[in-house]
Amino acid sequence: MAEGGRRQQRAFIGSFTAAGGHGVLTAAVDPGSGALTVLSAVDGVPDPSYLALSPERDVLYAVSETADGAVAAYRVHGDKPELTGPPVPVGGSGPTHLSVFAGHVLTANYGSGSVTAVPVRPGGGLAGAASSVLQHTGSGPHTPRQQGPHAHQVQPDPSGRWAVSVDLGTDSVRVCALDGGTLTLHREIALRPGSGPRHLVFPPRGEHAYVLNELAPTVTVCRWDAAEGGLRPVGETPVLSGVPDGDAYPSGIVVSPDGRFVWTATRGQDVVSVLTPDAVGEGLRLVATVPCGGTWPRALALDPSGRFLYAANERSGDVTWFAVDPDSGVPRRGGSVEAPAASCVVFG
């Protein structure tokens, strides 16, 4: 225990058990260096590739990124998470992302191209069945990746009014409402054809959104209107300098707590890029790229203080941590911890 009886900070690492991962890892976080020390592993759910914490931070939710598709809930009072019950089917295949919104866990189902809402019971456990599945439709010009919809992320907007889903297969972002447990489409916003949007982040002021594109190594800057639930693209910035020598597949994007820096990860090139917004937030500038410390960085995470950046390197099987330069935003490698088939990191 930390001083004053508070639990020391923990990190939770998701992984692909089908590729040798150990399930959900729990790690202690050194507050001075950002270093991780693995404390436990729980392997009761297949392929818990993406994780999210409840608002109270005492329940951890995990997708099961399998063909059948499910979501699970763990209590995290100790150093080893405990399942609250059996995984709940999401009515879609390959759920690859999830978030907590309006008393529900939402999953983005990549394989089926849909978004699911599962009600949360008092205490944080999950109801036994999904309350709504919203099917996406459409396609894009990039074959074979865009023959149909592939929902890759879903999360609340900063106002807490809307659920925003990003679809790689349809080159679009959907703004949805959740009313009485039912997801309804409010608006669909088209992005550049063939860009393959993957993940989106909102800077602290909540007036813009940065959409990371997987099929074109770029970030699309958008204006966000929470009152109208409207998203309008205003520019696109490369996350790599020059033309990549090999394949380049951007994966994760995070923004600093003060909004001064944006970081992206790119698989294939195995780098972390540093970008800075302009004064009004409608333009980004590529500042630097640094090695990710491993191979195939699937996701990035920033610790709550904003001092340390983490890359979950799926194919090298580790999580690398970096100290962030407070003036330039450039990450400096600190070390790494073994985490087979690592896919994401969240902080408790």
mmCIF file of C-alpha atoms in Angstrom:
data_model
loop_
_atom_site.group_PDB
_atom_site.id
_atom_site.type_symbol
_atom_site.label_atom_id
_atom_site.label_comp_id
_atom_site.label_asym_id
_atom_site.label_seq_id
_atom_site.Cartn_x
_atom_site.Cartn_y
_atom_site.Cartn_z
ATOM 1 C CA MET A 1 0.000 0.000 0.000
ATOM 2 C CA ALA A 2 1.065 3.563 -0.662
ATOM 3 C CA GLU A 3 1.235 6.304 1.963
ATOM 4 C CA GLY A 4 -2.098 7.196 3.509
ATOM 5 C CA GLY A 5 -3.514 3.721 2.777
ATOM 6 C CA ARG A 6 -3.981 4.368 -0.942
ATOM 7 C CA ARG A 7 -3.336 1.494 -3.302
ATOM 8 C CA GLN A 8 -0.234 1.954 -5.403
ATOM 9 C CA GLN A 9 -0.798 2.610 -9.065
ATOM 10 C CA ARG A 10 -1.295 -0.434 -11.234
ATOM 11 C CA ALA A 11 -1.121 -0.996 -14.963
ATOM 12 C CA PHE A 12 -3.206 -3.638 -16.714
ATOM 13 C CA ILE A 13 -1.889 -5.170 -19.934
ATOM 14 C CA GLY A 14 -4.109 -6.932 -22.469
ATOM 15 C CA SER A 15 -2.807 -9.640 -24.776
ATOM 16 C CA PHE A 16 -3.649 -12.229 -27.424
ATOM 17 C CA THR A 17 -3.731 -15.650 -25.773
ATOM 18 C CA ALA A 18 -3.977 -17.299 -29.208
ATOM 19 C CA ALA A 19 -0.484 -15.881 -29.935
ATOM 20 C CA GLY A 20 1.058 -16.909 -26.614
ATOM 21 C CA GLY A 21 -0.200 -14.120 -24.376
ATOM 22 C CA HIS A 22 -0.862 -14.779 -20.683
ATOM 23 C CA GLY A 23 -4.263 -13.046 -20.619
ATOM 24 C CA VAL A 24 -4.596 -9.910 -18.490
ATOM 25 C CA LEU A 25 -1.369 -8.932 -16.735
ATOM 26 C CA THR A 26 -1.279 -6.693 -13.669
ATOM 27 C CA ALA A 27 1.884 -4.646 -13.112
ATOM 28 C CA ALA A 28 3.092 -2.266 -10.429
ATOM 29 C CA VAL A 29 4.123 1.182 -11.673
ATOM 30 C CA ASP A 30 7.186 2.899 -10.238
ATOM 31 C CA PRO A 31 6.125 6.550 -9.809
ATOM 32 C CA GLY A 32 9.661 7.867 -10.244
ATOM 33 C CA SER A 33 10.774 6.023 -13.359
ATOM 34 C CA GLY A 34 7.560 4.718 -14.888
ATOM 35 C CA ALA A 35 8.986 1.175 -14.769
ATOM 36 C CA LEU A 36 6.565 -1.762 -14.752
ATOM 37 C CA THR A 37 6.886 -4.922 -12.657
ATOM 38 C CA VAL A 38 4.470 -7.733 -13.498
ATOM 39 C CA LEU A 39 2.583 -8.999 -10.441
ATOM 40 C CA SER A 40 0.077 -11.486 -11.846
ATOM 41 C CA ALA A 41 -1.592 -12.937 -14.932
ATOM 42 C CA VAL A 42 -5.204 -14.050 -15.397
ATOM 43 C CA ASP A 43 -6.018 -16.182 -18.433
ATOM 44 C CA GLY A 44 -9.722 -17.002 -18.002
ATOM 45 C CA VAL A 45 -10.840 -15.066 -21.099
ATOM 46 C CA PRO A 46 -9.523 -15.792 -24.619
ATOM 47 C CA ASP A 47 -7.734 -12.908 -26.356
ATOM 48 C CA PRO A 48 -8.459 -10.035 -23.913
ATOM 49 C CA SER A 49 -6.888 -7.616 -26.374
ATOM 50 C CA TYR A 50 -8.393 -4.348 -25.167
ATOM 51 C CA LEU A 51 -9.202 -3.170 -21.651
ATOM 52 C CA ALA A 52 -11.078 -0.310 -19.979
ATOM 53 C CA LEU A 53 -11.732 0.644 -16.368
ATOM 54 C CA SER A 54 -15.033 1.614 -14.760
ATOM 55 C CA PRO A 55 -15.435 5.278 -13.695
ATOM 56 C CA GLU A 56 -14.839 4.148 -10.101
ATOM 57 C CA ARG A 57 -11.697 2.311 -11.298
ATOM 58 C CA ASP A 58 -12.584 -0.828 -9.356
ATOM 59 C CA VAL A 59 -13.828 -2.928 -12.280
ATOM 60 C CA LEU A 60 -11.806 -3.790 -15.358
ATOM 61 C CA TYR A 61 -13.584 -4.662 -18.604
ATOM 62 C CA ALA A 62 -11.999 -6.738 -21.368
ATOM 63 C CA VAL A 63 -13.058 -7.715 -24.851
ATOM 64 C CA SER A 64 -12.620 -11.294 -25.971
ATOM 65 C CA GLU A 65 -11.426 -10.685 -29.525
ATOM 66 C CA THR A 66 -12.634 -13.990 -30.948
ATOM 67 C CA ALA A 67 -14.924 -15.014 -33.787
ATOM 68 C CA ASP A 68 -17.839 -15.389 -31.358
ATOM 69 C CA GLY A 69 -17.033 -12.123 -29.569
ATOM 70 C CA ALA A 70 -17.615 -11.405 -25.879
ATOM 71 C CA VAL A 71 -16.898 -8.937 -23.071
ATOM 72 C CA ALA A 72 -15.874 -9.721 -19.489
ATOM 73 C CA ALA A 73 -15.675 -7.841 -16.195
ATOM 74 C CA TYR A 74 -13.020 -8.234 -13.476
ATOM 75 C CA ARG A 75 -12.897 -6.847 -9.958
ATOM 76 C CA VAL A 76 -9.513 -5.243 -9.290
ATOM 77 C CA HIS A 77 -9.414 -4.698 -5.528
ATOM 78 C CA GLY A 78 -6.191 -6.703 -5.205
ATOM 79 C CA ASP A 79 -3.191 -7.414 -7.382
ATOM 80 C CA LYS A 80 -4.935 -10.211 -9.305
ATOM 81 C CA PRO A 81 -8.186 -9.343 -11.113
ATOM 82 C CA GLU A 82 -11.139 -11.671 -10.474
ATOM 83 C CA LEU A 83 -13.933 -12.327 -12.963
ATOM 84 C CA THR A 84 -17.349 -11.151 -11.793
ATOM 85 C CA GLY A 85 -19.064 -13.749 -13.967
ATOM 86 C CA PRO A 86 -18.870 -15.490 -17.335
ATOM 87 C CA PRO A 87 -18.089 -13.420 -20.450
ATOM 88 C CA VAL A 88 -21.158 -11.926 -22.131
ATOM 89 C CA PRO A 89 -21.634 -12.420 -25.902
ATOM 90 C CA VAL A 90 -21.668 -9.143 -27.847
ATOM 91 C CA GLY A 91 -23.584 -10.368 -30.888
ATOM 92 C CA GLY A 92 -20.658 -9.519 -33.167
ATOM 93 C CA SER A 93 -17.297 -10.964 -34.164
ATOM 94 C CA GLY A 94 -13.816 -9.774 -33.306
ATOM 95 C CA PRO A 95 -14.521 -7.047 -30.723
ATOM 96 C CA THR A 96 -11.312 -5.016 -30.750
ATOM 97 C CA HIS A 97 -12.094 -2.019 -28.513
ATOM 98 C CA LEU A 98 -14.438 -1.110 -25.681
ATOM 99 C CA SER A 99 -15.383 1.809 -23.455
ATOM 100 C CA VAL A 100 -17.810 2.659 -20.662
ATOM 101 C CA PHE A 101 -20.684 4.980 -21.563
ATOM 102 C CA ALA A 102 -23.988 5.872 -19.879
ATOM 103 C CA GLY A 103 -24.189 2.767 -17.693
ATOM 104 C CA HIS A 104 -23.144 0.410 -20.481
ATOM 105 C CA VAL A 105 -20.006 -1.176 -21.871
ATOM 106 C CA LEU A 106 -19.737 -0.495 -25.597
ATOM 107 C CA THR A 107 -17.681 -2.741 -27.891
ATOM 108 C CA ALA A 108 -16.459 -2.058 -31.425
ATOM 109 C CA ASN A 109 -16.694 -5.350 -33.323
ATOM 110 C CA TYR A 110 -14.134 -5.336 -36.119
ATOM 111 C CA GLY A 111 -15.083 -8.611 -37.790
ATOM 112 C CA SER A 112 -18.804 -7.952 -38.095
ATOM 113 C CA GLY A 113 -18.568 -4.174 -38.413
ATOM 114 C CA SER A 114 -20.916 -3.354 -35.555
ATOM 115 C CA VAL A 115 -21.122 -1.683 -32.143
ATOM 116 C CA THR A 116 -22.685 -3.361 -29.113
ATOM 117 C CA ALA A 117 -24.066 -2.029 -25.814
ATOM 118 C CA VAL A 118 -24.033 -4.301 -22.733
ATOM 119 C CA PRO A 119 -25.721 -2.927 -19.576
ATOM 120 C CA VAL A 120 -23.638 -2.610 -16.399
ATOM 121 C CA ARG A 121 -25.234 -3.807 -13.170
ATOM 122 C CA PRO A 122 -24.873 -2.035 -9.816
ATOM 123 C CA GLY A 123 -21.394 -2.795 -8.551
ATOM 124 C CA GLY A 124 -19.905 -2.940 -12.040
ATOM 125 C CA GLY A 125 -20.794 -6.443 -13.205
ATOM 126 C CA LEU A 126 -22.342 -7.060 -16.609
ATOM 127 C CA ALA A 127 -25.917 -7.950 -17.466
ATOM 128 C CA GLY A 128 -26.314 -11.358 -19.031
ATOM 129 C CA ALA A 129 -27.017 -10.113 -22.545
ATOM 130 C CA ALA A 130 -26.418 -7.150 -24.853
ATOM 131 C CA SER A 131 -29.188 -4.563 -25.009
ATOM 132 C CA SER A 132 -28.374 -3.312 -28.510
ATOM 133 C CA VAL A 133 -26.241 -4.101 -31.557
ATOM 134 C CA LEU A 134 -25.877 -1.360 -34.170
ATOM 135 C CA GLN A 135 -24.738 -2.743 -37.523
ATOM 136 C CA HIS A 136 -22.547 -0.560 -39.740
ATOM 137 C CA THR A 137 -22.868 -0.682 -43.527
ATOM 138 C CA GLY A 138 -20.624 0.415 -46.378
ATOM 139 C CA SER A 139 -17.206 -0.265 -47.873
ATOM 140 C CA GLY A 140 -14.105 1.522 -49.174
ATOM 141 C CA PRO A 141 -11.715 1.440 -52.132
ATOM 142 C CA HIS A 142 -8.851 -0.385 -50.406
ATOM 143 C CA THR A 143 -9.155 -4.118 -51.066
ATOM 144 C CA PRO A 144 -9.235 -6.488 -49.306
ATOM 145 C CA ARG A 145 -9.285 -4.373 -46.102
ATOM 146 C CA GLN A 146 -12.418 -2.381 -46.993
ATOM 147 C CA GLN A 147 -14.812 -4.859 -48.565
ATOM 148 C CA GLY A 148 -17.207 -4.205 -45.700
ATOM 149 C CA PRO A 149 -17.505 -2.343 -42.396
ATOM 150 C CA HIS A 150 -14.877 -2.853 -39.689
ATOM 151 C CA ALA A 151 -15.657 -0.941 -36.503
ATOM 152 C CA HIS A 152 -12.313 -0.414 -34.765
ATOM 153 C CA GLN A 153 -13.071 1.883 -31.831
ATOM 154 C CA VAL A 154 -15.999 3.285 -29.875
ATOM 155 C CA GLN A 155 -15.813 5.856 -27.071
ATOM 156 C CA PRO A 156 -17.782 8.683 -25.438
ATOM 157 C CA ASP A 157 -17.224 12.266 -26.552
ATOM 158 C CA PRO A 158 -15.989 14.725 -23.878
ATOM 159 C CA SER A 159 -19.514 15.970 -23.167
ATOM 160 C CA GLY A 160 -20.710 12.467 -22.336
ATOM 161 C CA ARG A 161 -23.686 12.885 -24.648
ATOM 162 C CA TRP A 162 -22.536 10.898 -27.664
ATOM 163 C CA ALA A 163 -20.829 7.611 -28.479
ATOM 164 C CA VAL A 164 -18.373 8.001 -31.346
ATOM 165 C CA SER A 165 -17.337 4.961 -33.400
ATOM 166 C CA VAL A 166 -14.512 4.777 -35.934
ATOM 167 C CA ASP A 167 -14.858 2.392 -38.886
ATOM 168 C CA LEU A 168 -11.789 1.384 -40.878
ATOM 169 C CA GLY A 169 -13.806 -0.394 -43.562
ATOM 170 C CA THR A 170 -16.144 2.464 -44.447
ATOM 171 C CA ASP A 171 -13.756 5.427 -44.072
ATOM 172 C CA SER A 172 -16.154 7.087 -41.674
ATOM 173 C CA VAL A 173 -16.883 8.116 -38.110
ATOM 174 C CA ARG A 174 -20.358 7.558 -36.671
ATOM 175 C CA VAL A 175 -21.917 9.631 -33.906
ATOM 176 C CA CYS A 176 -24.500 7.654 -31.938
ATOM 177 C CA ALA A 177 -26.945 8.155 -29.101
ATOM 178 C CA LEU A 178 -27.744 5.577 -26.414
ATOM 179 C CA ASP A 179 -31.341 5.861 -25.221
ATOM 180 C CA GLY A 180 -32.903 3.243 -22.979
ATOM 181 C CA GLY A 181 -30.123 0.825 -23.822
ATOM 182 C CA THR A 182 -30.620 1.174 -27.594
ATOM 183 C CA LEU A 183 -27.910 2.565 -29.856
ATOM 184 C CA THR A 184 -29.155 4.809 -32.655
ATOM 185 C CA LEU A 185 -27.179 6.498 -35.424
ATOM 186 C CA HIS A 186 -27.212 10.278 -35.184
ATOM 187 C CA ARG A 187 -24.763 11.158 -37.946
ATOM 188 C CA GLU A 188 -22.111 9.521 -40.146
ATOM 189 C CA ILE A 189 -19.118 11.614 -41.249
ATOM 190 C CA ALA A 190 -17.117 10.576 -44.303
ATOM 191 C CA LEU A 191 -13.326 10.809 -44.244
ATOM 192 C CA ARG A 192 -10.969 10.577 -47.206
ATOM 193 C CA PRO A 193 -11.631 7.391 -49.221
ATOM 194 C CA GLY A 194 -9.021 4.719 -48.580
ATOM 195 C CA SER A 195 -7.627 6.369 -45.438
ATOM 196 C CA GLY A 196 -8.853 3.579 -43.138
ATOM 197 C CA PRO A 197 -9.580 5.421 -39.860
ATOM 198 C CA ARG A 198 -8.666 3.337 -36.819
ATOM 199 C CA HIS A 199 -8.673 5.351 -33.577
ATOM 200 C CA LEU A 200 -9.737 8.828 -32.459
ATOM 201 C CA VAL A 201 -8.750 11.045 -29.518
ATOM 202 C CA PHE A 202 -10.218 14.291 -28.227
ATOM 203 C CA PRO A 203 -7.789 16.982 -27.013
ATOM 204 C CA PRO A 204 -8.530 18.418 -23.550
ATOM 205 C CA ARG A 205 -10.633 21.392 -24.709
ATOM 206 C CA GLY A 206 -13.021 19.043 -26.505
ATOM 207 C CA GLU A 207 -13.374 21.251 -29.580
ATOM 208 C CA HIS A 208 -11.451 19.011 -31.969
ATOM 209 C CA ALA A 209 -10.766 15.357 -32.636
ATOM 210 C CA TYR A 210 -7.693 13.681 -34.086
ATOM 211 C CA VAL A 211 -8.404 10.558 -36.148
ATOM 212 C CA LEU A 212 -5.485 8.191 -36.789
ATOM 213 C CA ASN A 213 -5.670 6.479 -40.175
ATOM 214 C CA GLU A 214 -4.269 2.965 -40.569
ATOM 215 C CA LEU A 215 -4.320 2.605 -44.365
ATOM 216 C CA ALA A 216 -2.698 5.995 -44.941
ATOM 217 C CA PRO A 217 -0.133 6.898 -42.260
ATOM 218 C CA THR A 218 -1.831 10.189 -41.363
ATOM 219 C CA VAL A 219 -3.923 11.956 -38.728
ATOM 220 C CA THR A 220 -7.113 13.717 -39.803
ATOM 221 C CA VAL A 221 -7.896 16.801 -37.722
ATOM 222 C CA CYS A 222 -11.609 17.456 -37.240
ATOM 223 C CA ARG A 223 -13.716 20.108 -35.556
ATOM 224 C CA TRP A 224 -16.093 18.671 -32.984
ATOM 225 C CA ASP A 225 -19.442 20.260 -32.057
ATOM 226 C CA ALA A 226 -20.814 18.513 -28.979
ATOM 227 C CA ALA A 227 -24.093 20.447 -29.055
ATOM 228 C CA GLU A 228 -24.878 19.229 -32.568
ATOM 229 C CA GLY A 229 -23.004 15.941 -32.449
ATOM 230 C CA GLY A 230 -21.118 17.098 -35.530
ATOM 231 C CA LEU A 231 -17.624 16.269 -36.764
ATOM 232 C CA ARG A 232 -16.011 18.141 -39.668
ATOM 233 C CA PRO A 233 -12.604 17.236 -41.160
ATOM 234 C CA VAL A 234 -10.345 20.269 -41.627
ATOM 235 C CA GLY A 235 -6.903 18.800 -42.433
ATOM 236 C CA GLU A 236 -4.662 15.753 -42.646
ATOM 237 C CA THR A 237 -1.059 15.385 -41.473
ATOM 238 C CA PRO A 238 1.475 12.560 -42.132
ATOM 239 C CA VAL A 239 2.791 10.721 -39.076
ATOM 240 C CA LEU A 240 5.987 9.713 -40.908
ATOM 241 C CA SER A 241 8.519 11.825 -42.784
ATOM 242 C CA GLY A 242 8.947 10.876 -46.435
ATOM 243 C CA VAL A 243 7.670 7.684 -48.035
ATOM 244 C CA PRO A 244 8.076 4.602 -45.806
ATOM 245 C CA ASP A 245 10.547 2.011 -47.109
ATOM 246 C CA GLY A 246 8.187 -0.806 -46.075
ATOM 247 C CA ASP A 247 4.711 -1.341 -44.812
ATOM 248 C CA ALA A 248 3.372 1.254 -42.384
ATOM 249 C CA TYR A 249 0.269 0.634 -40.297
ATOM 250 C CA PRO A 250 -0.506 3.298 -37.674
ATOM 251 C CA SER A 251 -2.156 1.805 -34.612
ATOM 252 C CA GLY A 252 -2.399 3.946 -31.473
ATOM 253 C CA ILE A 253 -2.811 7.643 -30.723
ATOM 254 C CA VAL A 254 -2.737 9.567 -27.432
ATOM 255 C CA VAL A 255 -2.718 13.237 -26.507
ATOM 256 C CA SER A 256 -1.016 14.896 -23.533
ATOM 257 C CA PRO A 257 -3.185 16.138 -20.636
ATOM 258 C CA ASP A 258 -2.416 19.749 -21.574
ATOM 259 C CA GLY A 259 -2.996 19.163 -25.301
ATOM 260 C CA ARG A 260 0.526 20.267 -26.305
ATOM 261 C CA PHE A 261 1.607 16.927 -27.794
ATOM 262 C CA VAL A 262 0.128 14.077 -29.791
ATOM 263 C CA TRP A 263 1.857 10.704 -30.081
ATOM 264 C CA THR A 264 1.150 7.951 -32.590
ATOM 265 C CA ALA A 265 2.522 4.433 -33.053
ATOM 266 C CA THR A 266 3.168 2.868 -36.451
ATOM 267 C CA ARG A 267 3.624 -0.861 -36.961
ATOM 268 C CA GLY A 268 5.928 -2.042 -39.723
ATOM 269 C CA GLN A 269 8.094 1.032 -39.212
ATOM 270 C CA ASP A 270 8.013 0.318 -35.439
ATOM 271 C CA VAL A 271 8.189 3.947 -34.393
ATOM 272 C CA VAL A 272 6.494 6.454 -32.135
ATOM 273 C CA SER A 273 5.834 9.838 -33.758
ATOM 274 C CA VAL A 274 5.559 13.163 -31.941
ATOM 275 C CA LEU A 275 3.237 15.842 -33.316
ATOM 276 C CA THR A 276 2.348 19.289 -32.023
ATOM 277 C CA PRO A 277 -0.923 21.161 -32.629
ATOM 278 C CA ASP A 278 -1.015 24.762 -33.770
ATOM 279 C CA ALA A 279 -2.470 27.510 -31.584
ATOM 280 C CA VAL A 280 -6.093 26.815 -32.567
ATOM 281 C CA GLY A 281 -5.751 23.038 -32.718
ATOM 282 C CA GLU A 282 -6.643 22.678 -36.398
ATOM 283 C CA GLY A 283 -3.181 21.822 -37.701
ATOM 284 C CA LEU A 284 -0.592 19.279 -36.594
ATOM 285 C CA ARG A 285 3.142 19.300 -37.238
ATOM 286 C CA LEU A 286 5.369 16.225 -37.189
ATOM 287 C CA VAL A 287 8.252 16.940 -34.795
ATOM 288 C CA ALA A 288 10.121 13.648 -34.449
ATOM 289 C CA THR A 289 9.985 9.874 -34.669
ATOM 290 C CA VAL A 290 11.743 7.482 -32.278
ATOM 291 C CA PRO A 291 11.991 3.660 -32.186
ATOM 292 C CA CYS A 292 9.151 2.054 -30.243
ATOM 293 C CA GLY A 293 11.567 -0.235 -28.365
ATOM 294 C CA GLY A 294 10.135 -3.423 -29.845
ATOM 295 C CA THR A 295 8.246 -4.826 -32.809
ATOM 296 C CA TRP A 296 4.698 -4.116 -33.994
ATOM 297 C CA PRO A 297 3.487 -1.476 -31.482
ATOM 298 C CA ARG A 298 -0.239 -2.183 -31.329
ATOM 299 C CA ALA A 299 -1.176 0.530 -28.829
ATOM 300 C CA LEU A 300 0.119 3.507 -26.889
ATOM 301 C CA ALA A 301 -0.795 4.655 -23.411
ATOM 302 C CA LEU A 302 0.081 7.666 -21.290
ATOM 303 C CA ASP A 303 0.206 7.425 -17.514
ATOM 304 C CA PRO A 304 -2.177 9.778 -15.666
ATOM 305 C CA SER A 305 0.608 12.261 -14.870
ATOM 306 C CA GLY A 306 1.541 12.601 -18.538
ATOM 307 C CA ARG A 307 5.210 11.977 -17.703
ATOM 308 C CA PHE A 308 5.531 8.470 -19.128
ATOM 309 C CA LEU A 309 4.507 6.925 -22.423
ATOM 310 C CA TYR A 310 4.058 3.181 -22.982
ATOM 311 C CA ALA A 311 4.099 1.096 -26.173
ATOM 312 C CA ALA A 312 2.514 -2.369 -26.224
ATOM 313 C CA ASN A 313 4.725 -4.211 -28.716
ATOM 314 C CA GLU A 314 2.717 -7.196 -29.875
ATOM 315 C CA ARG A 315 5.241 -9.212 -31.894
ATOM 316 C CA SER A 316 8.301 -8.684 -29.704
ATOM 317 C CA GLY A 317 6.163 -9.476 -26.655
ATOM 318 C CA ASP A 318 6.955 -6.546 -24.398
ATOM 319 C CA VAL A 319 5.803 -3.194 -23.112
ATOM 320 C CA THR A 320 8.340 -0.367 -23.399
ATOM 321 C CA TRP A 321 8.148 2.758 -21.257
ATOM 322 C CA PHE A 322 9.500 6.192 -22.116
ATOM 323 C CA ALA A 323 10.068 9.389 -20.156
ATOM 324 C CA VAL A 324 8.482 12.298 -22.020
ATOM 325 C CA ASP A 325 10.568 15.458 -22.409
ATOM 326 C CA PRO A 326 8.292 18.191 -20.986
ATOM 327 C CA ASP A 327 9.535 20.807 -23.460
ATOM 328 C CA SER A 328 9.711 18.882 -26.743
ATOM 329 C CA GLY A 329 7.389 15.945 -26.095
ATOM 330 C CA VAL A 330 10.055 13.572 -27.445
ATOM 331 C CA PRO A 331 10.009 10.216 -25.595
ATOM 332 C CA ARG A 332 13.248 8.810 -24.131
ATOM 333 C CA ARG A 333 13.326 5.047 -23.661
ATOM 334 C CA GLY A 334 13.473 3.948 -20.039
ATOM 335 C CA GLY A 335 13.124 0.174 -20.227
ATOM 336 C CA SER A 336 10.732 -2.664 -20.995
ATOM 337 C CA VAL A 337 8.963 -5.593 -19.388
ATOM 338 C CA GLU A 338 8.145 -8.955 -20.939
ATOM 339 C CA ALA A 339 4.487 -9.247 -21.953
ATOM 340 C CA PRO A 340 3.890 -11.875 -24.657
ATOM 341 C CA ALA A 341 1.544 -10.758 -27.465
ATOM 342 C CA ALA A 342 0.904 -7.449 -25.663
ATOM 343 C CA SER A 343 -1.959 -5.421 -27.126
ATOM 344 C CA CYS A 344 -2.839 -2.527 -24.781
ATOM 345 C CA VAL A 345 -2.072 -0.858 -21.451
ATOM 346 C CA VAL A 346 -4.474 0.941 -19.096
ATOM 347 C CA PHE A 347 -3.789 2.491 -15.685
ATOM 348 C CA GLY A 348 -5.724 1.918 -12.495
#
